[in-house]
PDB file of C-alpha atoms in Angstrom:
ATOM      1  CA  MET A   1      -0.030  -0.024  -0.208  1.00 48.00           C
ATOM      2  CA  HIS A   2       1.593   3.303  -0.921  1.00 55.00           C
ATOM      3  CA  GLY A   3      -0.843   5.828   0.813  1.00 52.00           C
ATOM      4  CA  HIS A   4      -0.030   7.299   3.901  1.00 80.00           C
ATOM      5  CA  ARG A   5      -3.485   6.367   5.572  1.00 88.00           C
ATOM      6  CA  VAL A   6      -6.305   4.030   4.652  1.00 93.00           C
ATOM      7  CA  VAL A   7      -9.541   4.184   6.342  1.00 94.00           C
ATOM      8  CA  ASN A   8     -12.171   1.229   5.785  1.00 95.00           C
ATOM      9  CA  ALA A   9     -15.567   2.666   7.216  1.00 94.00           C
ATOM     10  CA  VAL A  10     -17.804  -0.672   8.048  1.00 93.00           C
ATOM     11  CA  ARG A  11     -21.630  -0.678   8.095  1.00 88.00           C
ATOM     12  CA  ARG A  12     -21.916  -4.171   9.520  1.00 88.00           C
ATOM     13  CA  PRO A  13     -19.615  -6.840  10.814  1.00 89.00           C
ATOM     14  CA  GLN A  14     -18.522 -10.126   9.036  1.00 94.00           C
ATOM     15  CA  TYR A  15     -16.732 -12.671   8.986  1.00 96.00           C
ATOM     16  CA  PHE A  16     -13.251 -12.836   6.888  1.00 96.00           C
ATOM     17  CA  LEU A  17     -12.725 -16.116   4.704  1.00 95.00           C
ATOM     18  CA  LYS A  18      -9.771 -17.105   2.904  1.00 94.00           C
ATOM     19  CA  ARG A  19     -10.054 -18.939  -0.483  1.00 93.00           C
ATOM     20  CA  MET A  20      -8.436 -22.215   1.008  1.00 92.00           C
ATOM     21  CA  VAL A  21      -9.231 -23.203   4.678  1.00 87.00           C
ATOM     22  CA  PRO A  22      -8.630 -25.984   7.256  1.00 82.00           C
ATOM     23  CA  CYS A  23      -9.727 -29.389   6.106  1.00 79.00           C
ATOM     24  CA  PRO A  24     -12.121 -30.898   8.580  1.00 68.00           C
ATOM     25  CA  SER A  25     -10.718 -34.178   7.905  1.00 70.00           C
ATOM     26  CA  PRO A  26      -7.040 -34.447   6.673  1.00 65.00           C
ATOM     27  CA  PRO A  27      -5.314 -35.263   4.335  1.00 68.00           C
ATOM     28  CA  PRO A  28      -5.307 -32.658   2.795  1.00 67.00           C
ATOM     29  CA  SER A  29      -4.664 -29.679   5.209  1.00 83.00           C
ATOM     30  CA  THR A  30      -6.454 -27.412   3.244  1.00 86.00           C
ATOM     31  CA  ILE A  31      -9.418 -27.566   0.706  1.00 88.00           C
ATOM     32  CA  PRO A  32     -10.879 -24.835  -1.408  1.00 91.00           C
ATOM     33  CA  LEU A  33     -13.895 -22.723   0.576  1.00 89.00           C
ATOM     34  CA  ASP A  34     -16.246 -23.251  -2.384  1.00 88.00           C
ATOM     35  CA  LYS A  35     -15.509 -27.126  -2.079  1.00 86.00           C
ATOM     36  CA  LEU A  36     -16.427 -26.762   1.660  1.00 86.00           C
ATOM     37  CA  PHE A  37     -19.662 -24.588   0.796  1.00 86.00           C
ATOM     38  CA  TYR A  38     -21.046 -26.392  -2.182  1.00 85.00           C
ATOM     39  CA  ASP A  39     -20.272 -30.132  -2.082  1.00 81.00           C
ATOM     40  CA  ARG A  40     -23.151 -32.032  -3.402  1.00 75.00           C
ATOM     41  CA  THR A  41     -22.397 -35.149  -1.633  1.00 75.00           C
ATOM     42  CA  LYS A  42     -22.754 -33.505   1.634  1.00 65.00           C
ATOM     43  CA  LYS A  43     -26.396 -31.896   1.349  1.00 60.00           C
ATOM     44  CA  LYS A  44     -27.624 -35.355  -0.517  1.00 59.00           C
ATOM     45  CA  LYS A  45     -26.274 -37.143   3.217  1.00 58.00           C
ATOM     46  CA  ALA A  46     -28.234 -34.325   5.111  1.00 56.00           C
ATOM     47  CA  ASP A  47     -31.462 -34.418   3.014  1.00 59.00           C
ATOM     48  CA  ALA A  48     -31.661 -38.190   3.244  1.00 55.00           C
ATOM     49  CA  ALA A  49     -30.675 -37.992   7.206  1.00 51.00           C
ATOM     50  CA  PRO A  50     -34.264 -38.681   8.917  1.00 49.00           C
ATOM     51  CA  ASP A  51     -35.067 -34.960  10.582  1.00 46.00           C
ATOM     52  CA  ARG A  52     -35.951 -36.248  14.524  1.00 40.00           C
ATOM     53  CA  SER A  53     -36.385 -32.218  15.477  1.00 37.00           C
ATOM     54  CA  ARG A  54     -40.267 -32.839  15.017  1.00 38.00           C
ATOM     55  CA  GLU A  55     -40.625 -36.336  15.653  1.00 40.00           C
ATOM     56  CA  GLY A  56     -42.902 -35.719  19.028  1.00 39.00           C
ATOM     57  CA  VAL A  57     -45.121 -33.876  16.711  1.00 35.00           C
ATOM     58  CA  ASN A  58     -45.100 -36.371  13.912  1.00 41.00           C
ATOM     59  CA  GLN A  59     -46.324 -39.137  16.305  1.00 41.00           C
ATOM     60  CA  GLY A  60     -49.185 -37.008  17.607  1.00 43.00           C
ATOM     61  CA  THR A  61     -47.994 -36.696  20.764  1.00 45.00           C
ATOM     62  CA  ASN A  62     -48.469 -32.783  21.201  1.00 51.00           C
ATOM     63  CA  HIS A  63     -51.544 -32.451  19.088  1.00 47.00           C
ATOM     64  CA  ASN A  64     -52.963 -29.945  21.595  1.00 54.00           C
ATOM     65  CA  ARG A  65     -50.163 -27.480  21.600  1.00 54.00           C
ATOM     66  CA  SER A  66     -50.883 -24.253  21.043  1.00 59.00           C
ATOM     67  CA  SER A  67     -49.968 -22.284  17.843  1.00 57.00           C
ATOM     68  CA  GLU A  68     -47.816 -19.719  20.350  1.00 60.00           C
ATOM     69  CA  GLU A  69     -45.928 -22.736  21.461  1.00 61.00           C
ATOM     70  CA  GLY A  70     -45.267 -23.898  17.776  1.00 56.00           C
ATOM     71  CA  ALA A  71     -43.962 -20.475  16.755  1.00 59.00           C
ATOM     72  CA  GLY A  72     -42.076 -20.339  19.883  1.00 65.00           C
ATOM     73  CA  GLU A  73     -40.061 -23.820  18.992  1.00 67.00           C
ATOM     74  CA  GLU A  74     -39.980 -22.409  15.209  1.00 64.00           C
ATOM     75  CA  LYS A  75     -37.968 -19.292  16.588  1.00 77.00           C
ATOM     76  CA  GLU A  76     -35.554 -21.242  18.828  1.00 83.00           C
ATOM     77  CA  GLU A  77     -34.771 -23.522  16.088  1.00 85.00           C
ATOM     78  CA  GLU A  78     -33.857 -21.017  14.178  1.00 81.00           C
ATOM     79  CA  LYS A  79     -31.750 -19.327  16.815  1.00 84.00           C
ATOM     80  CA  MET A  80     -29.830 -22.756  17.263  1.00 89.00           C
ATOM     81  CA  ARG A  81     -29.159 -22.491  13.276  1.00 87.00           C
ATOM     82  CA  ARG A  82     -28.017 -18.993  13.559  1.00 87.00           C
ATOM     83  CA  ARG A  83     -25.814 -20.082  16.180  1.00 91.00           C
ATOM     84  CA  ARG A  84     -24.550 -23.396  14.569  1.00 92.00           C
ATOM     85  CA  LYS A  85     -23.797 -21.013  11.518  1.00 92.00           C
ATOM     86  CA  HIS A  86     -21.882 -18.488  13.538  1.00 95.00           C
ATOM     87  CA  THR A  87     -19.864 -21.314  15.309  1.00 94.00           C
ATOM     88  CA  ILE A  88     -18.633 -22.729  11.958  1.00 92.00           C
ATOM     89  CA  LEU A  89     -17.980 -19.477  10.386  1.00 94.00           C
ATOM     90  CA  GLU A  90     -15.632 -18.061  13.255  1.00 94.00           C
ATOM     91  CA  LYS A  91     -14.118 -21.705  13.255  1.00 91.00           C
ATOM     92  CA  LEU A  92     -13.187 -21.198   9.365  1.00 91.00           C
ATOM     93  CA  SER A  93     -12.085 -17.486  10.082  1.00 91.00           C
ATOM     94  CA  GLY A  94     -10.124 -18.536  12.741  1.00 91.00           C
ATOM     95  CA  GLY A  95     -11.915 -16.481  15.363  1.00 94.00           C
ATOM     96  CA  ASN A  96     -14.528 -13.661  16.012  1.00 96.00           C
ATOM     97  CA  PRO A  97     -12.831 -10.491  13.503  1.00 96.00           C
ATOM     98  CA  GLY A  98     -13.583  -8.219  17.053  1.00 96.00           C
ATOM     99  CA  ASP A  99     -10.230  -9.668  18.190  1.00 96.00           C
ATOM    100  CA  VAL A 100      -8.593  -8.165  15.787  1.00 96.00           C
ATOM    101  CA  HIS A 101     -10.328  -4.674  15.820  1.00 95.00           C
ATOM    102  CA  GLU A 102     -13.406  -4.333  18.258  1.00 94.00           C
ATOM    103  CA  ALA A 103     -15.477  -2.340  15.536  1.00 93.00           C
ATOM    104  CA  LEU A 104     -15.458  -5.777  13.850  1.00 96.00           C
ATOM    105  CA  ARG A 105     -16.940  -7.513  16.755  1.00 95.00           C
ATOM    106  CA  ILE A 106     -19.690 -10.145  15.564  1.00 95.00           C
ATOM    107  CA  ASP A 107     -22.312 -10.818  18.143  1.00 93.00           C
ATOM    108  CA  ALA A 108     -23.897 -14.454  17.545  1.00 91.00           C
ATOM    109  CA  GLU A 109     -26.960 -13.518  19.524  1.00 88.00           C
ATOM    110  CA  ARG A 110     -27.774 -10.403  17.356  1.00 88.00           C
ATOM    111  CA  ASP A 111     -25.785 -10.603  14.277  1.00 90.00           C
ATOM    112  CA  ILE A 112     -26.398 -11.866  10.591  1.00 89.00           C
ATOM    113  CA  ALA A 113     -23.692 -13.940   9.861  1.00 92.00           C
ATOM    114  CA  PHE A 114     -22.380 -11.794   6.816  1.00 94.00           C
ATOM    115  CA  VAL A 115     -19.275 -13.190   4.744  1.00 94.00           C
ATOM    116  CA  CYS A 116     -16.489 -11.628   2.850  1.00 94.00           C
ATOM    117  CA  ILE A 117     -13.713 -13.284   0.880  1.00 94.00           C
ATOM    118  CA  SER A 118     -10.205 -11.744   1.883  1.00 95.00           C
ATOM    119  CA  GLU A 119      -6.842 -13.706   2.038  1.00 95.00           C
ATOM    120  CA  ASN A 120      -5.460 -10.341   3.947  1.00 95.00           C
ATOM    121  CA  TYR A 121      -7.498  -7.950   5.193  1.00 96.00           C
ATOM    122  CA  LEU A 122      -7.442  -9.005   8.720  1.00 96.00           C
ATOM    123  CA  ASP A 123      -3.823  -9.034   8.746  1.00 96.00           C
ATOM    124  CA  CYS A 124      -3.606  -5.441   7.153  1.00 96.00           C
ATOM    125  CA  VAL A 125      -5.814  -4.046  10.365  1.00 96.00           C
ATOM    126  CA  ALA A 126      -3.716  -6.141  12.478  1.00 96.00           C
ATOM    127  CA  ARG A 127      -0.508  -4.385  11.149  1.00 95.00           C
ATOM    128  CA  GLY A 128      -2.148  -1.074  11.012  1.00 94.00           C
ATOM    129  CA  LEU A 129      -2.148  -0.460   7.247  1.00 94.00           C
ATOM    130  CA  VAL A 130      -6.129  -0.382   7.351  1.00 95.00           C
ATOM    131  CA  GLU A 131      -7.929   1.790  10.115  1.00 94.00           C
ATOM    132  CA  VAL A 132     -11.387   0.564  10.413  1.00 94.00           C
ATOM    133  CA  ARG A 133     -14.172   3.090  11.825  1.00 92.00           C
ATOM    134  CA  LYS A 134     -18.012   2.758  12.351  1.00 91.00           C
ATOM    135  CA  GLY A 135     -20.333   5.405  12.309  1.00 90.00           C
ATOM    136  CA  LEU A 136     -20.167   6.811   8.826  1.00 92.00           C
ATOM    137  CA  GLN A 137     -22.360   9.576   8.387  1.00 91.00           C
ATOM    138  CA  ARG A 138     -21.995  11.199   5.223  1.00 91.00           C
ATOM    139  CA  VAL A 139     -19.788  11.795   2.403  1.00 92.00           C
ATOM    140  CA  THR A 140     -19.569  15.793   1.454  1.00 91.00           C
ATOM    141  CA  THR A 141     -18.439  16.920  -2.085  1.00 87.00           C
ATOM    142  CA  ASP A 142     -15.093  18.142  -1.138  1.00 90.00           C
ATOM    143  CA  LYS A 143     -14.084  14.295  -0.635  1.00 90.00           C
ATOM    144  CA  THR A 144     -14.633  15.125   3.143  1.00 93.00           C
ATOM    145  CA  ALA A 145     -15.888  11.738   5.338  1.00 92.00           C
ATOM    146  CA  VAL A 146     -18.389  12.544   8.623  1.00 92.00           C
ATOM    147  CA  PHE A 147     -18.186  10.226  11.422  1.00 91.00           C
ATOM    148  CA  SER A 148     -19.507   9.779  14.841  1.00 88.00           C
ATOM    149  CA  TYR A 149     -17.305   9.685  17.658  1.00 71.00           C
ATOM    150  CA  ASP A 150     -18.855   6.020  18.076  1.00 56.00           C
ATOM    151  CA  GLY A 151     -16.791   5.582  14.782  1.00 45.00           C
ATOM    152  CA  ARG A 152     -13.423   6.496  15.730  1.00 45.00           C
ATOM    153  CA  ASP A 153     -10.541   3.932  15.981  1.00 48.00           C
ATOM    154  CA  SER A 154     -11.735   2.368  19.192  1.00 46.00           C
ATOM    155  CA  LYS A 155      -8.292  -0.108  19.265  1.00 42.00           C
ATOM    156  CA  SER A 156      -5.810   2.707  19.709  1.00 42.00           C
ATOM    157  CA  GLY A 157      -7.952   4.787  21.130  1.00 41.00           C
ATOM    158  CA  GLU A 158      -6.495   7.750  19.024  1.00 43.00           C
ATOM    159  CA  GLN A 159      -8.621  10.433  17.504  1.00 45.00           C
ATOM    160  CA  ARG A 160      -6.976  11.522  14.182  1.00 44.00           C
ATOM    161  CA  ARG A 161      -9.574  14.356  13.242  1.00 45.00           C
ATOM    162  CA  GLU A 162      -8.856  17.380  11.319  1.00 43.00           C
ATOM    163  CA  GLU A 163     -12.030  18.879  12.682  1.00 44.00           C
ATOM    164  CA  SER A 164     -14.694  18.339  14.720  1.00 46.00           C
ATOM    165  CA  ARG A 165     -17.866  19.744  15.816  1.00 51.00           C
ATOM    166  CA  GLY A 166     -21.347  18.529  17.803  1.00 55.00           C
ATOM    167  CA  GLY A 167     -20.234  14.908  18.372  1.00 81.00           C
ATOM    168  CA  GLU A 168     -18.841  14.389  14.632  1.00 86.00           C
ATOM    169  CA  GLU A 169     -15.392  13.820  13.227  1.00 87.00           C
ATOM    170  CA  GLU A 170     -14.855  15.211   9.601  1.00 90.00           C
ATOM    171  CA  ILE A 171     -11.962  13.049   7.762  1.00 90.00           C
ATOM    172  CA  ARG A 172     -10.649  14.689   4.263  1.00 92.00           C
ATOM    173  CA  PHE A 173      -9.375  12.128   2.062  1.00 93.00           C
ATOM    174  CA  ASP A 174      -7.529  12.431  -1.197  1.00 92.00           C
ATOM    175  CA  ARG A 175      -9.492   9.255  -2.810  1.00 91.00           C
ATOM    176  CA  ILE A 176     -12.867   7.664  -2.101  1.00 91.00           C
ATOM    177  CA  ILE A 177     -13.828   3.993  -3.174  1.00 91.00           C
ATOM    178  CA  CYS A 178     -18.117   3.650  -2.456  1.00 87.00           C
ATOM    179  CA  ALA A 179     -18.273  -0.122  -2.501  1.00 84.00           C
ATOM    180  CA  THR A 180     -21.789  -0.017  -1.545  1.00 78.00           C
ATOM    181  CA  GLY A 181     -23.133  -2.374  -4.863  1.00 79.00           C
ATOM    182  CA  TYR A 182     -25.224  -1.911  -7.557  1.00 82.00           C
ATOM    183  CA  HIS A 183     -28.986  -0.709  -8.171  1.00 87.00           C
ATOM    184  CA  VAL A 184     -30.823  -2.321 -10.855  1.00 90.00           C
ATOM    185  CA  ALA A 185     -31.623  -0.093 -13.734  1.00 93.00           C
ATOM    186  CA  LEU A 186     -35.042  -1.366 -15.575  1.00 95.00           C
ATOM    187  CA  ASP A 187     -35.861   2.000 -16.913  1.00 93.00           C
ATOM    188  CA  PHE A 188     -35.896   0.396 -20.461  1.00 95.00           C
ATOM    189  CA  LEU A 189     -39.019  -1.528 -19.516  1.00 96.00           C
ATOM    190  CA  SER A 190     -42.522  -0.690 -19.954  1.00 96.00           C
ATOM    191  CA  GLU A 191     -44.263   0.256 -16.799  1.00 96.00           C
ATOM    192  CA  GLU A 192     -46.399  -2.457 -17.372  1.00 96.00           C
ATOM    193  CA  ILE A 193     -43.597  -5.146 -17.566  1.00 96.00           C
ATOM    194  CA  LYS A 194     -41.742  -3.247 -14.276  1.00 97.00           C
ATOM    195  CA  ASN A 195     -45.170  -3.282 -12.436  1.00 97.00           C
ATOM    196  CA  GLU A 196     -45.783  -7.166 -13.117  1.00 97.00           C
ATOM    197  CA  ILE A 197     -42.476  -7.761 -11.631  1.00 97.00           C
ATOM    198  CA  GLN A 198     -42.520  -5.442  -9.098  1.00 97.00           C
ATOM    199  CA  TYR A 199     -39.662  -3.745  -9.912  1.00 97.00           C
ATOM    200  CA  ASP A 200     -38.237  -1.575  -7.081  1.00 96.00           C
ATOM    201  CA  PRO A 201     -34.556  -0.001  -7.793  1.00 93.00           C
ATOM    202  CA  GLN A 202     -34.150   0.910  -4.017  1.00 92.00           C
ATOM    203  CA  ASP A 203     -33.833  -2.869  -3.302  1.00 94.00           C
ATOM    204  CA  LEU A 204     -30.658  -4.234  -3.480  1.00 91.00           C
ATOM    205  CA  LEU A 205     -31.785  -7.200  -1.640  1.00 93.00           C
ATOM    206  CA  GLN A 206     -34.825  -8.398  -4.275  1.00 94.00           C
ATOM    207  CA  PRO A 207     -35.233  -5.760  -6.994  1.00 95.00           C
ATOM    208  CA  VAL A 208     -37.373  -7.873  -8.698  1.00 97.00           C
ATOM    209  CA  LEU A 209     -39.639 -10.792  -8.151  1.00 97.00           C
ATOM    210  CA  LEU A 210     -39.681 -13.591 -10.782  1.00 97.00           C
ATOM    211  CA  PHE A 211     -40.464 -17.600 -10.391  1.00 96.00           C
ATOM    212  CA  GLU A 212     -37.180 -19.077  -9.692  1.00 94.00           C
ATOM    213  CA  SER A 213     -35.455 -15.913 -10.360  1.00 95.00           C
ATOM    214  CA  ILE A 214     -36.215 -16.093 -13.951  1.00 96.00           C
ATOM    215  CA  PHE A 215     -39.655 -15.746 -15.492  1.00 97.00           C
ATOM    216  CA  PRO A 216     -42.310 -12.904 -14.979  1.00 96.00           C
ATOM    217  CA  ARG A 217     -45.620 -13.462 -13.498  1.00 95.00           C
ATOM    218  CA  ASP A 218     -47.746 -13.401 -16.611  1.00 94.00           C
ATOM    219  CA  THR A 219     -45.669 -12.497 -19.701  1.00 92.00           C
ATOM    220  CA  ARG A 220     -44.619 -15.491 -21.667  1.00 91.00           C
ATOM    221  CA  THR A 221     -42.073 -14.329 -24.147  1.00 93.00           C
ATOM    222  CA  MET A 222     -39.451 -13.232 -21.373  1.00 96.00           C
ATOM    223  CA  ALA A 223     -36.975 -14.474 -19.239  1.00 97.00           C
ATOM    224  CA  PHE A 224     -34.127 -13.160 -16.881  1.00 96.00           C
ATOM    225  CA  ILE A 225     -31.279 -15.026 -16.468  1.00 96.00           C
ATOM    226  CA  GLY A 226     -28.321 -13.886 -13.548  1.00 93.00           C
ATOM    227  CA  MET A 227     -30.890 -11.079 -12.134  1.00 90.00           C
ATOM    228  CA  TYR A 228     -30.670 -12.137  -8.564  1.00 89.00           C
ATOM    229  CA  ARG A 229     -27.950 -11.065  -5.897  1.00 89.00           C
ATOM    230  CA  GLY A 230     -25.014 -12.857  -5.790  1.00 86.00           C
ATOM    231  CA  PRO A 231     -25.097 -15.050  -9.152  1.00 85.00           C
ATOM    232  CA  PHE A 232     -23.222 -17.700  -9.570  1.00 86.00           C
ATOM    233  CA  TRP A 233     -21.817 -19.336 -13.489  1.00 90.00           C
ATOM    234  CA  GLY A 234     -23.360 -22.717 -13.021  1.00 91.00           C
ATOM    235  CA  ALA A 235     -26.936 -20.924 -11.968  1.00 92.00           C
ATOM    236  CA  ILE A 236     -26.918 -18.380 -14.691  1.00 94.00           C
ATOM    237  CA  GLU A 237     -26.151 -21.664 -17.511  1.00 95.00           C
ATOM    238  CA  LEU A 238     -29.357 -23.671 -16.145  1.00 95.00           C
ATOM    239  CA  GLN A 239     -31.353 -20.367 -16.083  1.00 96.00           C
ATOM    240  CA  ALA A 240     -30.616 -20.489 -19.809  1.00 96.00           C
ATOM    241  CA  ARG A 241     -30.846 -23.549 -20.719  1.00 96.00           C
ATOM    242  CA  TRP A 242     -34.445 -23.803 -18.980  1.00 95.00           C
ATOM    243  CA  ALA A 243     -35.275 -20.349 -20.739  1.00 96.00           C
ATOM    244  CA  MET A 244     -34.302 -21.321 -23.921  1.00 96.00           C
ATOM    245  CA  ALA A 245     -36.520 -24.990 -23.707  1.00 95.00           C
ATOM    246  CA  ILE A 246     -39.462 -23.142 -22.781  1.00 95.00           C
ATOM    247  CA  PHE A 247     -38.898 -20.690 -25.640  1.00 96.00           C
ATOM    248  CA  SER A 248     -38.333 -23.545 -28.208  1.00 96.00           C
ATOM    249  CA  GLY A 249     -41.331 -25.451 -27.468  1.00 95.00           C
ATOM    250  CA  ARG A 250     -39.177 -28.302 -25.944  1.00 95.00           C
ATOM    251  CA  LEU A 251     -40.610 -27.860 -22.217  1.00 94.00           C
ATOM    252  CA  ALA A 252     -43.845 -26.141 -21.484  1.00 94.00           C
ATOM    253  CA  MET A 253     -44.315 -23.179 -18.928  1.00 94.00           C
ATOM    254  CA  PRO A 254     -44.709 -24.415 -15.200  1.00 93.00           C
ATOM    255  CA  PRO A 255     -48.399 -24.091 -14.403  1.00 94.00           C
ATOM    256  CA  ARG A 256     -49.904 -21.059 -13.231  1.00 94.00           C
ATOM    257  CA  PRO A 257     -50.486 -21.847  -9.359  1.00 95.00           C
ATOM    258  CA  GLU A 258     -46.775 -22.993  -9.149  1.00 95.00           C
ATOM    259  CA  ILE A 259     -45.405 -19.768 -10.461  1.00 96.00           C
ATOM    260  CA  GLN A 260     -47.296 -17.757  -8.317  1.00 96.00           C
ATOM    261  CA  GLU A 261     -46.545 -19.873  -5.420  1.00 96.00           C
ATOM    262  CA  GLY A 262     -42.772 -19.424  -6.664  1.00 95.00           C
ATOM    263  CA  ILE A 263     -43.009 -15.521  -6.788  1.00 96.00           C
ATOM    264  CA  LYS A 264     -45.044 -15.324  -3.279  1.00 96.00           C
ATOM    265  CA  LYS A 265     -41.892 -17.087  -1.832  1.00 95.00           C
ATOM    266  CA  GLU A 266     -39.436 -14.222  -3.523  1.00 96.00           C
ATOM    267  CA  MET A 267     -42.079 -11.778  -1.890  1.00 96.00           C
ATOM    268  CA  GLN A 268     -41.128 -13.604   1.302  1.00 95.00           C
ATOM    269  CA  ILE A 269     -37.413 -13.018   0.857  1.00 94.00           C
ATOM    270  CA  ARG A 270     -38.020  -9.433   0.299  1.00 95.00           C
ATOM    271  CA  HIS A 271     -39.716  -8.742   3.110  1.00 94.00           C
ATOM    272  CA  GLN A 272     -37.605 -10.918   5.736  1.00 90.00           C
ATOM    273  CA  ARG A 273     -35.987  -9.382   8.913  1.00 87.00           C
ATOM    274  CA  PRO A 274     -33.203  -8.912   9.494  1.00 85.00           C
ATOM    275  CA  ARG A 275     -32.402  -9.122   5.968  1.00 89.00           C
ATOM    276  CA  PRO A 276     -29.815 -12.061   4.799  1.00 89.00           C
ATOM    277  CA  GLN A 277     -26.524 -11.055   2.969  1.00 91.00           C
ATOM    278  CA  PHE A 278     -28.102 -13.115  -0.501  1.00 90.00           C
ATOM    279  CA  PRO A 279     -31.373 -14.158  -1.151  1.00 91.00           C
ATOM    280  CA  LYS A 280     -30.135 -17.610  -2.604  1.00 89.00           C
ATOM    281  CA  ALA A 281     -27.805 -18.068   0.055  1.00 84.00           C
ATOM    282  CA  ASP A 282     -27.583 -22.198  -0.786  1.00 85.00           C
ATOM    283  CA  TYR A 283     -26.138 -22.781  -4.051  1.00 85.00           C
ATOM    284  CA  VAL A 284     -26.254 -26.133  -4.250  1.00 86.00           C
ATOM    285  CA  ALA A 285     -30.137 -26.223  -3.686  1.00 86.00           C
ATOM    286  CA  MET A 286     -30.744 -23.406  -6.122  1.00 89.00           C
ATOM    287  CA  CYS A 287     -28.713 -25.581  -8.870  1.00 88.00           C
ATOM    288  CA  GLU A 288     -30.468 -29.018  -8.040  1.00 86.00           C
ATOM    289  CA  SER A 289     -33.941 -27.050  -8.474  1.00 86.00           C
ATOM    290  CA  LEU A 290     -33.279 -25.797 -11.983  1.00 86.00           C
ATOM    291  CA  GLU A 291     -31.952 -29.018 -12.831  1.00 80.00           C
ATOM    292  CA  ARG A 292     -35.433 -30.378 -13.473  1.00 67.00           C
TER     293      ARG A 292
END
C-alpha cells in the first residue's frame, strides 16, 4: 500500500474467509472454500437423514399444543441454526474478527452471519495498515467523510481528526471508493412489465420478483438470467437452458399456480427481517432446483 492512511468505513460486522480453509478431516490440510460450502454429496446425505427435531409432533404426542408454542419452537430452532452457522464461520475464519479490532466484533445472538472473501484484510488491520471506522454519517462533495464519535478507532483510542464539532469527526481524503453495490436499472422496460415483476430499484436484495429468479408472472416471451444478488455461473447456465427450452417449445411453462407460489416465496425473501446477505444463499439447492 502506497497511501499514508487507509480507512475502511464498516456498516456491519462480517466474517473474513480465505479461499483455502482448514480441512475438517485431513489429508489434505486445506481445501478450497467453495468445495467446503458447495459439496453436493454432503447436501444429499443431509437431505436423506431423518429429521427427528419434530418427532414428537409427527407422532401426535403434542397435538394439543397451541400455535404460540409452535411459533416459539420455530424461533428457538432458528436461533440454534444461527448459532451453529456463527460457530462454523468463526472456526473457518480463525476466530471472531472483533479479536483483531473491536469495530469488527460479531455478536452471534444479534448479528446476521455475513461473509467476505479476503486473503489479508484482517492481517492489514492487525498491522495498522488499514484503520477501521464505524458510524459513517455522510460524504461531502469535497471528499470529506463525516463519522460519529462512536466510529473512531476504538482499538488505539486515537482521535486523529482534522476538524470536529457537534459529536462528529470529519476526515478529508484524497480518494474515496464506494463499495456499496449496484442498483438494478430497468428503465427500458414498460411500466406494465415493471409493475408485473414488482420492480423496486432501491431494493438491493430483491429488486424484482420472478419465478425461480427467471420468469415474470404473466409475460411468456421474456426471461431474466442472472438477475439475483450473488449469481454463480452454474446457476446462470441452468437458468438460460431452462428459458431456451421453454421458448423453443421443448418444455412447457410451469403451471400458473406453481408460478404464483414461487413468486410469493420471492416476496417473502424481500420482506424478511433481518435481511440476509444473499436471497439465494444455498447455491447447491438452487442449482438442483433448476436442473429439472
